[in-house]
Coordinates of C-alpha atoms in Angstrom, one line a residue:
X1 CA 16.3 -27.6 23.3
X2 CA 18.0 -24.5 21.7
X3 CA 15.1 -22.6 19.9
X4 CA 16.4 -19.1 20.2
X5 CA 16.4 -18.2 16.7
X6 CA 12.6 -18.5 17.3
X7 CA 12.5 -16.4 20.3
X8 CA 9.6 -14.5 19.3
X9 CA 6.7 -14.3 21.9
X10 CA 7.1 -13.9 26.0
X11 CA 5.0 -16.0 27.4
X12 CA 4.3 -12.7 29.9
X13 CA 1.9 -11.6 27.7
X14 CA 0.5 -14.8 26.7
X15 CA 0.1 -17.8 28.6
X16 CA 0.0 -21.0 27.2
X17 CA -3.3 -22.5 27.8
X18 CA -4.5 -19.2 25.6
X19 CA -1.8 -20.4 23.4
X20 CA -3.2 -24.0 22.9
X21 CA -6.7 -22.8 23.0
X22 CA -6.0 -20.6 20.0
X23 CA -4.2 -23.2 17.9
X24 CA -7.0 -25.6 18.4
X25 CA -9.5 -23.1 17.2
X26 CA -7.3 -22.4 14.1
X27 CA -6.7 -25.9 13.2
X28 CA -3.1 -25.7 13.0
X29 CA -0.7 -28.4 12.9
X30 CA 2.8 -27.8 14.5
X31 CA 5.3 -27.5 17.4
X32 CA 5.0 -25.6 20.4
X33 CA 8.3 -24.4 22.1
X34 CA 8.0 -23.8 25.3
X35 CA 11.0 -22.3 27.6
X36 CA 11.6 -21.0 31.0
X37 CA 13.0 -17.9 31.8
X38 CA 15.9 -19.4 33.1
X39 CA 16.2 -21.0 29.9
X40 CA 16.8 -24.1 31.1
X41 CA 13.0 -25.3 31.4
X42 CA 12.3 -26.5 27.7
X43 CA 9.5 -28.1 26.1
X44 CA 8.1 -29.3 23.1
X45 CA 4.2 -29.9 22.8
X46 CA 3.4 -31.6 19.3
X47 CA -0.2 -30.5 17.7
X48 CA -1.8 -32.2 14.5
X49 CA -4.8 -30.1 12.9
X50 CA -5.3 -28.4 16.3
X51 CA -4.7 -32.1 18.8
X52 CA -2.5 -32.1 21.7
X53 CA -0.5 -36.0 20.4
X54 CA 2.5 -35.5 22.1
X55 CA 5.8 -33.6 23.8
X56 CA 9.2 -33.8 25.0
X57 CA 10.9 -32.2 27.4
X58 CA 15.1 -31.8 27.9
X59 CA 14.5 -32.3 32.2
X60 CA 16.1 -35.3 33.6
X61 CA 12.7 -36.0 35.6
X62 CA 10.5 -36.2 32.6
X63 CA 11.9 -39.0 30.5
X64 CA 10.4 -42.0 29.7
X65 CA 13.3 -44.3 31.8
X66 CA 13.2 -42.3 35.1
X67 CA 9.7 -41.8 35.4
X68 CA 9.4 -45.8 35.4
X69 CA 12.3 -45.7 37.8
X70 CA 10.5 -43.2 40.3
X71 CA 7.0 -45.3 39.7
X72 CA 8.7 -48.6 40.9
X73 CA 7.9 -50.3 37.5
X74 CA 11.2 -51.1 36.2
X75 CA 14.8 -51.6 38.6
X76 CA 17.5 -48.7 38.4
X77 CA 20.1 -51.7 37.4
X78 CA 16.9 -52.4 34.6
X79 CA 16.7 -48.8 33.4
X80 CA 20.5 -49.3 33.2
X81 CA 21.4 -52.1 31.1
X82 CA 18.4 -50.5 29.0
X83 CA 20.1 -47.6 28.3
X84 CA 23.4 -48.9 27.8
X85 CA 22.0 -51.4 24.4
X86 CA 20.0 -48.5 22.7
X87 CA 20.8 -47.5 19.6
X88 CA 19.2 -45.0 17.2
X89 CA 17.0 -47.8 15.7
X90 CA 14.7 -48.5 18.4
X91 CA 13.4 -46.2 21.4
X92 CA 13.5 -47.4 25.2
X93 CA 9.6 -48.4 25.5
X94 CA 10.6 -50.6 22.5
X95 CA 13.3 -52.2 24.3
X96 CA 11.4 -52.2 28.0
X97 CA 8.7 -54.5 26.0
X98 CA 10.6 -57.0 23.8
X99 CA 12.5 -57.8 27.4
X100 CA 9.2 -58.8 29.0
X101 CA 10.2 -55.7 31.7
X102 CA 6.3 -54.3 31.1
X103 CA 3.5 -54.8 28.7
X104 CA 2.1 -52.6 25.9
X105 CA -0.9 -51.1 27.8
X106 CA 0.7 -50.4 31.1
X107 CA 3.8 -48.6 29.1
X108 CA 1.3 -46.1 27.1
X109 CA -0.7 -46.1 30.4
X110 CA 3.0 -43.9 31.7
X111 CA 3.6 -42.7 28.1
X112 CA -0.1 -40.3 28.1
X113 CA 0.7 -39.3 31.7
X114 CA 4.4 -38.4 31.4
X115 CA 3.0 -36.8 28.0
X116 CA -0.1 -34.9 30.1
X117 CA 2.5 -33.8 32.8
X118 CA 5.3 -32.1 30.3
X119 CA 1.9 -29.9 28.7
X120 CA 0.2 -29.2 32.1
X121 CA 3.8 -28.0 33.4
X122 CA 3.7 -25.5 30.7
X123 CA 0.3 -24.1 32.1
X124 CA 2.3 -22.5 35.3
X125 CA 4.6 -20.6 33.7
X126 CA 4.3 -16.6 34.0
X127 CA 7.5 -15.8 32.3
X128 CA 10.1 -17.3 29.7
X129 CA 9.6 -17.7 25.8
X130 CA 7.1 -20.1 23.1
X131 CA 7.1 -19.9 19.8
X132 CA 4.7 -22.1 17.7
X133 CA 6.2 -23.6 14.3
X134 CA 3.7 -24.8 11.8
X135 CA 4.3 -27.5 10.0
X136 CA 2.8 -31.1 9.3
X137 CA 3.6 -33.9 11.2
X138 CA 5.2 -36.6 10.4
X139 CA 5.0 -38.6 14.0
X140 CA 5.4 -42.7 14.5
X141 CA 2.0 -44.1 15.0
X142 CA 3.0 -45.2 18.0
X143 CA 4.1 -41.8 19.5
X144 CA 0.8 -40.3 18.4
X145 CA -1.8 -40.2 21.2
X146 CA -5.4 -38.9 22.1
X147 CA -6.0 -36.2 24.3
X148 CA -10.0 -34.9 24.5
X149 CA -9.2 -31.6 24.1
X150 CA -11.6 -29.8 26.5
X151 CA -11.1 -32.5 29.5
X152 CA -7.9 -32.0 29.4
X153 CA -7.7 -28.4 29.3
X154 CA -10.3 -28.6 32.4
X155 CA -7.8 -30.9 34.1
X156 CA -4.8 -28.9 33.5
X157 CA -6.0 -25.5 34.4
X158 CA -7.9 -27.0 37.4
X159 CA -4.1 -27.9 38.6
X160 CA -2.4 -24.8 38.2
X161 CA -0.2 -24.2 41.2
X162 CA 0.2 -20.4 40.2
X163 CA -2.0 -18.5 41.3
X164 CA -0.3 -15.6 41.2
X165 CA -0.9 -16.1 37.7
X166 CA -4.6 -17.5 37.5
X167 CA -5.4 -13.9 39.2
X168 CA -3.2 -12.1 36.8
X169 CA -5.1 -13.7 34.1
X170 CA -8.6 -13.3 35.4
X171 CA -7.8 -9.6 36.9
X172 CA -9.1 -8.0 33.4
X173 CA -12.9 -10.0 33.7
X174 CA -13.6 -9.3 37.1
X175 CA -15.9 -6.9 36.3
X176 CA -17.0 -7.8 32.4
X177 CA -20.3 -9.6 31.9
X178 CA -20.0 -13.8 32.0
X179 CA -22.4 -14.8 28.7
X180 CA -22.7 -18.1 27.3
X181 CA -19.9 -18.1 24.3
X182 CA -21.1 -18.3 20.6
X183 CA -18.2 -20.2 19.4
X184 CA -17.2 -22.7 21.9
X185 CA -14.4 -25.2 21.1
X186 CA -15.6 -27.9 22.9
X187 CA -19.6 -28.5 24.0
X188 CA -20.1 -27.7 27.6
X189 CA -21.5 -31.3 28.3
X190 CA -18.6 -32.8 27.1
X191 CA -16.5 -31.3 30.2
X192 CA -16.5 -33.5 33.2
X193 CA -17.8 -30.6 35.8
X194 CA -18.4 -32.0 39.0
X195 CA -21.9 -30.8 40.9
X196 CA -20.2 -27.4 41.9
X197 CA -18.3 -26.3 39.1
X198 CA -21.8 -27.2 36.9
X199 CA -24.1 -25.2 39.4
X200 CA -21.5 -22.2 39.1
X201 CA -21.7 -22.6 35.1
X202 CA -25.9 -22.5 35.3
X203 CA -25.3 -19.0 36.9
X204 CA -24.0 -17.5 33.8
X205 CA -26.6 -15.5 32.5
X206 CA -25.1 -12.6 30.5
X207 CA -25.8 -10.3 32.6
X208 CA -23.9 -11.1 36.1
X209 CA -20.2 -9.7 36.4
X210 CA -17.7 -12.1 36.8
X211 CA -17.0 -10.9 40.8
X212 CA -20.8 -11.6 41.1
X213 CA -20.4 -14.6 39.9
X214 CA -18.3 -15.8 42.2
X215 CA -20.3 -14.3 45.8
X216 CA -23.5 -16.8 44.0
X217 CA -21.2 -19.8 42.7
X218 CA -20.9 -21.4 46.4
X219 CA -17.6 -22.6 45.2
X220 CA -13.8 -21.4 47.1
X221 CA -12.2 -18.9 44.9
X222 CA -10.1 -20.6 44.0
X223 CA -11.4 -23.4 42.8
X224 CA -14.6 -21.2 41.2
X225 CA -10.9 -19.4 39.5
X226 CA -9.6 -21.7 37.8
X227 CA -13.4 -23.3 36.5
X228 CA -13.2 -19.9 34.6
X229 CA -10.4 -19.3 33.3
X230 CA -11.2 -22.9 31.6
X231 CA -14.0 -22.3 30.4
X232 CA -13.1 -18.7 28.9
X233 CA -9.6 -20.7 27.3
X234 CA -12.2 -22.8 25.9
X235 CA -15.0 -20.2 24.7
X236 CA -17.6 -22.0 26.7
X237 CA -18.3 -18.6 28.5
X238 CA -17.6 -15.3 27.3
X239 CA -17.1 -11.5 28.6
X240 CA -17.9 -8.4 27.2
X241 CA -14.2 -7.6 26.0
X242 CA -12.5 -10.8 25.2
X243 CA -8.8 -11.4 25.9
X244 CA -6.6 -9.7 22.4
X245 CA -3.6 -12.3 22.4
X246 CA -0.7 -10.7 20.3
X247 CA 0.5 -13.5 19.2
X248 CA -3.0 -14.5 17.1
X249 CA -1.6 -13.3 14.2
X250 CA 1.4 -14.9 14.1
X251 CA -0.4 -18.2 13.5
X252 CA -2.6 -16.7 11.0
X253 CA -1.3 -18.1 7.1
X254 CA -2.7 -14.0 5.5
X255 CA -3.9 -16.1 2.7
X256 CA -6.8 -12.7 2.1
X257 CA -5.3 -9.7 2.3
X258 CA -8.3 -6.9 2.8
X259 CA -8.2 -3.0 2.5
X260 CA -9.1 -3.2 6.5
X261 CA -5.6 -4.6 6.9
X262 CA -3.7 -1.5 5.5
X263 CA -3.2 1.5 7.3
X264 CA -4.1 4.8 6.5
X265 CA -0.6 6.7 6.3
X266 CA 0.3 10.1 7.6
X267 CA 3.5 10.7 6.1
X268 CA 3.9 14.6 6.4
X269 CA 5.6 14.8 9.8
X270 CA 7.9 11.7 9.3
X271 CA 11.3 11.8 8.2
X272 CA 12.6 10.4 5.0
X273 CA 14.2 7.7 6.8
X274 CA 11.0 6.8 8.7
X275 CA 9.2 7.3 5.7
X276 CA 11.9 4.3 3.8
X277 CA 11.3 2.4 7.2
X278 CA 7.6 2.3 6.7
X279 CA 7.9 1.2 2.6
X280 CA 10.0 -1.6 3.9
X281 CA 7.5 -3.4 6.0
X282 CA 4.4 -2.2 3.6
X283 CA 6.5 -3.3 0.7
X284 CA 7.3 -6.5 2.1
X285 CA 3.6 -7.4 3.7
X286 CA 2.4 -6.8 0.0
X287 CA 4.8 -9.5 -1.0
X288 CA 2.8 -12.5 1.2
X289 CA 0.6 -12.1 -2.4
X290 CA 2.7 -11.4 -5.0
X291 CA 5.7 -13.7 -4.1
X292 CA 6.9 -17.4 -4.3
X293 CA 8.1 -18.7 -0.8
X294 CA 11.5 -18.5 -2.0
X295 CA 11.2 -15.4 -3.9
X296 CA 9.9 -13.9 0.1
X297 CA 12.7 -15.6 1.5
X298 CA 15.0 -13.5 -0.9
X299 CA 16.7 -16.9 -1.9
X300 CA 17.0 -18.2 -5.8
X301 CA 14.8 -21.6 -6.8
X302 CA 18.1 -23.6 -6.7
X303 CA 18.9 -22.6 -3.0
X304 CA 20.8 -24.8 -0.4
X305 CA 19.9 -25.8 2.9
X306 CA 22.2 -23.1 4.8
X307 CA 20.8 -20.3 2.2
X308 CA 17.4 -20.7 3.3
X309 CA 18.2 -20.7 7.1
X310 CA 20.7 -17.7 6.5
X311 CA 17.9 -15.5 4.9
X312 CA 15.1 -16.7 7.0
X313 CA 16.6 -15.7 10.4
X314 CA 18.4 -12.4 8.6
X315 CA 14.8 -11.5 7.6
X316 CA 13.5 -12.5 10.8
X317 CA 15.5 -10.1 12.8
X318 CA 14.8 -7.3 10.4
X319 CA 10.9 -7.8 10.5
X320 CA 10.7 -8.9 13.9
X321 CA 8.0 -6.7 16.0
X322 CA 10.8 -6.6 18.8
X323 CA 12.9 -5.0 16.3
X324 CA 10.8 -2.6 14.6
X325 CA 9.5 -0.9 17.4
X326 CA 10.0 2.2 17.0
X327 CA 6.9 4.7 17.6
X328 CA 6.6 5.4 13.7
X329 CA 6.2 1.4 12.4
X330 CA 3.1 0.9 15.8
X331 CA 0.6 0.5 13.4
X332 CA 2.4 -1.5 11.3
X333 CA 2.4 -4.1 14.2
X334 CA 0.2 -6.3 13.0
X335 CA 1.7 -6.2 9.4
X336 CA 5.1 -7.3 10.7
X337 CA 3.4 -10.3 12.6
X338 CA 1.6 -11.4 9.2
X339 CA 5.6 -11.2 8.0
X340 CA 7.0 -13.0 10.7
X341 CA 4.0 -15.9 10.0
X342 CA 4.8 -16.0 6.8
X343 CA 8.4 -16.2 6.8
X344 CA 8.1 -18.8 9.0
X345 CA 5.6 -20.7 7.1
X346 CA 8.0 -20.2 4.0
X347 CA 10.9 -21.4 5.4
X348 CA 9.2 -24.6 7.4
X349 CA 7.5 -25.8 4.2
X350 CA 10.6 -25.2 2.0
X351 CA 12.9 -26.7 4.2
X352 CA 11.7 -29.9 4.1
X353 CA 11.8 -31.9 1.0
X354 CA 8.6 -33.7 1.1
X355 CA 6.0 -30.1 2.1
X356 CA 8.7 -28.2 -0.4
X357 CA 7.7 -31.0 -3.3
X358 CA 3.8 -30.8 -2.5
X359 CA 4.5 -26.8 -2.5
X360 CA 5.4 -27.0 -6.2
X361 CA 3.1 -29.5 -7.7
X362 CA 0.5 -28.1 -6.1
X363 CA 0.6 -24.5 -7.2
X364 CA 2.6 -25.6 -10.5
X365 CA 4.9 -23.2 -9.9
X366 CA 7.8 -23.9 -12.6
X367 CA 8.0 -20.3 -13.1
X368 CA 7.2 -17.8 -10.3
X369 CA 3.6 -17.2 -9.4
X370 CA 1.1 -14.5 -10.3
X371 CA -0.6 -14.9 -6.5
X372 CA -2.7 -12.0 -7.2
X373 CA -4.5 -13.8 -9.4
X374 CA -5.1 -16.6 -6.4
X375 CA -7.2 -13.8 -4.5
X376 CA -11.2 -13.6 -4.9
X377 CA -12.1 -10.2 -7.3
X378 CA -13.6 -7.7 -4.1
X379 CA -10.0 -8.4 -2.0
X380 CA -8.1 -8.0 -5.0
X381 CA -9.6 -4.7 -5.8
X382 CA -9.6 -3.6 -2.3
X383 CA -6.0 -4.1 -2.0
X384 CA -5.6 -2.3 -5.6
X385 CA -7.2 0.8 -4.1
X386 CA -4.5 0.7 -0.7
X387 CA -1.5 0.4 -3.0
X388 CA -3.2 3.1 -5.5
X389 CA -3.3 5.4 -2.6
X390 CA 0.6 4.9 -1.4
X391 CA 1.6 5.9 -5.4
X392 CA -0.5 8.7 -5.3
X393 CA 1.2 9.9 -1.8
X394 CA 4.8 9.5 -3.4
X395 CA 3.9 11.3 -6.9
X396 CA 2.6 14.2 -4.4
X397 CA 6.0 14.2 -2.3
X398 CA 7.7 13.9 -6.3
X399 CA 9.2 10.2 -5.2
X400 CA 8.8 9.1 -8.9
X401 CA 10.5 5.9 -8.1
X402 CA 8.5 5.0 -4.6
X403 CA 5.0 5.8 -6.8
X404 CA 6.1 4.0 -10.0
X405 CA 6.5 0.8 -8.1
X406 CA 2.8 1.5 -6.5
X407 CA 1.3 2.4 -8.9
X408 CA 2.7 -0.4 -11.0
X409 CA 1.5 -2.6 -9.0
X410 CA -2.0 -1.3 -8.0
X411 CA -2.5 -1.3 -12.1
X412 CA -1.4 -5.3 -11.9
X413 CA -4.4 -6.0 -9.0
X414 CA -6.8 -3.4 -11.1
X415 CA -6.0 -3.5 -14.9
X416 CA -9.3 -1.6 -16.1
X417 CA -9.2 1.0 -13.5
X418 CA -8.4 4.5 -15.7
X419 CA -7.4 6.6 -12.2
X420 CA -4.5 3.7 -11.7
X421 CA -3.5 3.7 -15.3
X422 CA -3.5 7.9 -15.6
X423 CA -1.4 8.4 -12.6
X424 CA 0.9 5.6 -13.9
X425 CA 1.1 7.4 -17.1
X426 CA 1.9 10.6 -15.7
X427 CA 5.2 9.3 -13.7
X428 CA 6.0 7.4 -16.8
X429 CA 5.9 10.5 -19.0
X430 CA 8.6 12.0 -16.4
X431 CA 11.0 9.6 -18.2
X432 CA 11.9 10.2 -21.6
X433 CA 12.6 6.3 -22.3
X434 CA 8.8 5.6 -21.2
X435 CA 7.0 7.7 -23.6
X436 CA 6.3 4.5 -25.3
X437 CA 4.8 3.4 -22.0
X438 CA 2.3 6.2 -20.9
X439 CA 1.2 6.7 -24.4
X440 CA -0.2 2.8 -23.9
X441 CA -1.6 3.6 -21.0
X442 CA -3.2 7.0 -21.9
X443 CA -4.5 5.0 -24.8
X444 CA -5.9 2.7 -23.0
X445 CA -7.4 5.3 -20.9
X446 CA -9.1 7.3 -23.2
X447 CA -10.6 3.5 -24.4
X448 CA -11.7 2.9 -20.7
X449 CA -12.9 6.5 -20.5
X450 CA -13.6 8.5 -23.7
X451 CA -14.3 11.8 -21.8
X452 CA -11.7 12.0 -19.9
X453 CA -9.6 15.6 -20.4
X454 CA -6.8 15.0 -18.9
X455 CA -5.9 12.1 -20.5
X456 CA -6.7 13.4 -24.2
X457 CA -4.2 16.9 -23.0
X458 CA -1.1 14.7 -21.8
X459 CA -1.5 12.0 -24.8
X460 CA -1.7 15.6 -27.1
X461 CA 1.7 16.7 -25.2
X462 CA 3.8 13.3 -25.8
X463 CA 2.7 13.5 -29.9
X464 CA 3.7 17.1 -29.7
X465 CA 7.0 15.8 -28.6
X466 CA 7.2 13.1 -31.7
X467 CA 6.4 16.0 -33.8
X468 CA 2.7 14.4 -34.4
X469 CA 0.9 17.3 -35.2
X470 CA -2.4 16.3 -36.3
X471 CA -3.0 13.7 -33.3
X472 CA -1.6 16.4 -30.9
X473 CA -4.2 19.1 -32.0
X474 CA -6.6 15.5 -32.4
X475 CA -6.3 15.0 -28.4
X476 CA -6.0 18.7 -27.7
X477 CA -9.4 19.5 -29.2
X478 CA -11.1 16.4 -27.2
X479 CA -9.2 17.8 -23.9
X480 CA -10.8 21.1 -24.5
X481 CA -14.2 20.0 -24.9
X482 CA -14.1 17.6 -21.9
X483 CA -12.0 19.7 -19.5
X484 CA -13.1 23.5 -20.7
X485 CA -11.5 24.8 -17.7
X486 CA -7.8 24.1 -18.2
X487 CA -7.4 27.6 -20.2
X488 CA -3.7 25.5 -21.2
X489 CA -5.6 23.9 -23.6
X490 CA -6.6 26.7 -25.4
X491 CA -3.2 28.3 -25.8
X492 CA -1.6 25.5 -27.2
X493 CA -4.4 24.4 -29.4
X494 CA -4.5 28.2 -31.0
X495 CA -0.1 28.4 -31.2
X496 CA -0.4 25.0 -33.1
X497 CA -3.3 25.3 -35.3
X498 CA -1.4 28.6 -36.2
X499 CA 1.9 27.2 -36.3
X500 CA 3.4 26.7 -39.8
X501 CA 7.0 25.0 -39.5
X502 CA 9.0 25.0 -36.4
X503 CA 9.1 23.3 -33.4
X504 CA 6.7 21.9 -31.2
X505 CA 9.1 22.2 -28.3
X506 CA 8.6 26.0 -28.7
X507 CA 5.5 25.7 -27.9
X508 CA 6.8 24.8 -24.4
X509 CA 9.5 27.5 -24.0
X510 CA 11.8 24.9 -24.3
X511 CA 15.1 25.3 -27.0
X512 CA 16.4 22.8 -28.9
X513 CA 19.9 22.4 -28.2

């Protein structure tokens, strides 16, 4: 199973019954790659809207034919002559049962179990690599089966053979308060707890530590282990701190992007190349709004097959948390997982046909689309005022071209907000083929906010420059009743009410030439 474009989570610092516990809670629909570290152990776990329904694995021992072999049910010279008719239309089990060799019950009876065995196998693993790829099933009725969630994270965890690992796991809990959990993914009386394992669960009481736990749970350590570590996979208990997976995000689609989710950035003591590197990932995490999928993916509407995979893992590796980790982009961590997720989610639904088709109808999107009008008014104002603040950082460090874009775009989320539209005027009038521009926007300022002095003085300056006399000495007499402490006012408004003929640009020091 070669998935090393995808290589994007060690399974060090998560393990995968956290892994399947969190894409249950999120409802997510999808494959789960699993590999070994010695890249030869590779599996893939296949999850509709959160279900275990099925996996594969690429070791000899875990297909379909051998396990039947090793079981007694079917002959090695069977298994053979099997093998040596398939063809791509039908699978083995297909073949075993129009030959009579076993029926239908007994063959899904080894199906679930080789199916249980390739998932649970995943649960031992301390090391190697998973990456989860969303995307909607499409799977044979026949090769979709029914797993009860919580009994059979019980039973897998209950089997662990690690237990180097189990410790590892529970090592940060030992001395956390045990509560009841608010949000449990299955109900506790739908686990099948024997006596022993349900007399240690009646001894949770929110106040007991989880090493005390164990001295009144009259169960082995062992055993009393693994019992919780299921039942905090499965939220049925609780501690004080719970476990922060880092790969959470990366399953999260950042359909609401919230003010919280922006830094605050301290850009004084970076360099201007940190500085760019920052902008790159900010500039890019504001595109999961404002972008198409194939506008993110930095492909045109009419893009091929290898186009699409060419950009996506290009823009993989130069978003990739792995990547940018130097110590200037640390808190930009979980912005660059939101990319990753994205990406990902872009590329998966535009790479196939049938998700790519539903993409289109169902956001219309014959032209590219507006998504900042998809977000609720409080998020779209809160993310306004984050991007408002990054302009305003660049006009102060004089990057014109770093605040336009900002500020730009902050005025897009916030139309009617006269701070946005000021500033915005104010790097527009530092270019002499926007006057046009921030005279529209000062306009539209003084409309939004009549009293506003600083507006009234820089709309006065650019009709100074058109040689507008009486709308320049207009605005400058507004200016100087609403900001009476800019003594600027004053001079020019006395040199131009006493200026005869000449020009305004004198009245700047400036020559003509």
């Amino acid at each position: 199973m070669e998935i090393k474009e995808f290589e994007t989570q060690e399974i060090k610092n998560s393990k995968i019954p956290w892994v399947i516990s969190d894409i249950h809670r999120n409802r997510k629909s999808g494959i789960l790659h699993v590999m070994g570290s010695n890249k030869k152990f590779g599996r893939r776990i296949y999850i509709q809207k959160g279900e275990l329904r099925f996996a594969l694995s690429n070791q000899e021992s875990d297909r379909l034919g051998r396990t039947l072999v090793e079981q007694g049910i079917i002959t090695e010279s069977q298994f053979t002559k099997t093998i040596l008719k398939l063809d791509k239309k039908k699978r083995f089990g297909q073949y075993l049962l129009e030959q009579n060799l076993l029926d239908e019950t007994r063959l899904n009876q080894v199906i679930k179990s080789q199916i249980s065995n390739i998932i649970m196998s995943t649960f031992d693993l301390d090391s190697g690599l998973f990456f989860f790829e969303e995307r909607e099933l499409n799977l044979p009725p026949d090769l979709q089966h029914d797993f009860p969630f919580g009994p059979f994270m019980l039973e897998g965890i209950r089997n662990l053979r690690n237990l180097f690992l189990l410790y590892e796991e529970l090592e940060e809990f030992q001395e956390q308060k045990i509560a009841m959990g608010k949000y449990p993914l299955v109900p506790v009386e739908k686990l099948p707890l024997n006596p022993q394992e349900a007399y240690a669960f009646s001894r949770v009481d929110g106040f007991s530590t989880l090493s005390q736990l164990e001295k009144i749970s009259r169960m082995e350590k062992d055993p009393f282990s693994k019992l919780m570590l299921a039942l905090l996979c499965l939220g049925v208990v609780e501690a004080e701190r719970q476990k922060v997976l880092e790969f959470v995000n990366r399953f999260d689609k950042p359909e609401k992007l919230t003010s919280e989710a922006l830094p605050t950035i301290a850009l004084a003591h970076l360099t201007k190349q940190q500085t760019q590197d920052r902008e790159k990932v900010i500039k890019k995490y504001l595109e999961i709004q404002s972008k198409t999928y194939w506008e993110f993916l930095e492909v045109g509407s009419k893009f091929t097959s290898e186009e699409l995979r060419s950009t996506f893992i290009k823009l993989n590796k130069k978003f990739h948390p792995d990547t940018c980790n130097a110590e200037h982009l640390q808190d930009l961590r979980s912005h660059l997982n939101q990319i990753i997720s994205h990406l990902n989610l872009a590329f998966n639904t535009l790479n196939d046909p049938n998700t790519r088709r539903t993409y289109i109808q169902k956001t219309n999107q014959k032209e590219p689309l507006d998504q900042h009008n998809l977000m609720n008014k409080e998020d779209r104002l809160k993310l306004a005022e984050e991007t408002y603040k990054m302009g305003r950082r660049f006009m102060l460090q004089e990057e014109l071209f770093n605040a336009y874009r900002y500020l730009e775009q902050a005025q897009r989320l916030s139309p009617n907000d006269s701070r946005i539209l000021f500033d915005l005027a104010m790097v527009e009038m530092r270019n002499p083929k926007w006057q046009a521009k921030a005279r529209a926007h000062l306009l539209k300022v003084i409309e939004l906010a009549p009293t506003h002095g600083k507006a009234h003085f820089a709309l006065a300056q650019i009709y100074m420059e058109s040689n507008a006399k009486s709308q320049a000495v207009n605005h400058l007499k507004q200016a100087a009743e609403y900001d009476p402490a800019n003594e600027e006012i004053f001079v020019l408004l006395e040199q131009l009410t006493q200026q005869g003929k000449g020009s305004f640009l004198d009245l700047f020091g400036k020559k003509k030439t």
